[in-house]
């Protein structure tokens, strides 16, 4: 979006993402907006008046420890009252049964999942195609578990399914992803990358 600086003086809160940290830069944004207004009016710079507290119930704590380019007294933000995160249970992943589902890692950031393509190019934690191969077969493993639960075994939340997957890998190793043949081309992914791939499946249904 071009010209977003025009909104700095109007915003109740200005939030910045820096190195995976959420920073409250509301005060810094107001200082910039005030300085811009003075320059536009041809007035001599002076210390800006203390702004009112940000709306929305923002509370903050010191960010500390540096943070790359955050600067400007950036603060970590906590927003109370957002409410608990709902635990969602996958109800269906794919229309076909797990035996008829074919998956393949086409590239580092691309999985073929049945008739779909699962695009993972924005999942920057993937560094080797062997991780993508493991994720592709993990998706098939999860599809089988979801289908089994929908058939009367009881639905499990995504958190529970990922915990079961990790427990299976801890107990049986990566061979659990391909029980019918032993493959030496896997690298174990984290649960976060598996979840990222699952969330990109267009036929995924959650309840």
Short mmCIF file of C-alpha atoms in Angstrom, two decimals, residues 100-106 111-114 133 136-137 140:
data_model
loop_
_atom_site.label_atom_id
_atom_site.label_comp_id
_atom_site.label_asym_id
_atom_site.label_seq_id
_atom_site.Cartn_x
_atom_site.Cartn_y
_atom_site.Cartn_z
CA UNK A 100 -6.23 -43.78 -3.30
CA UNK A 101 -4.40 -40.58 -2.41
CA UNK A 102 -1.11 -39.96 -4.17
CA UNK A 103 1.35 -37.41 -2.81
CA UNK A 104 4.76 -36.28 -4.00
CA UNK A 105 7.30 -33.55 -3.32
CA UNK A 106 7.68 -31.82 -6.70
CA UNK A 111 3.77 -30.74 -2.94
CA UNK A 112 1.45 -32.65 -5.23
CA UNK A 113 -1.49 -33.76 -3.09
CA UNK A 114 -3.99 -35.76 -5.10
CA UNK A 133 9.10 -35.35 1.10
CA UNK A 136 4.03 -34.86 1.87
CA UNK A 137 3.81 -38.30 3.46
CA UNK A 140 -1.17 -38.60 3.90
#
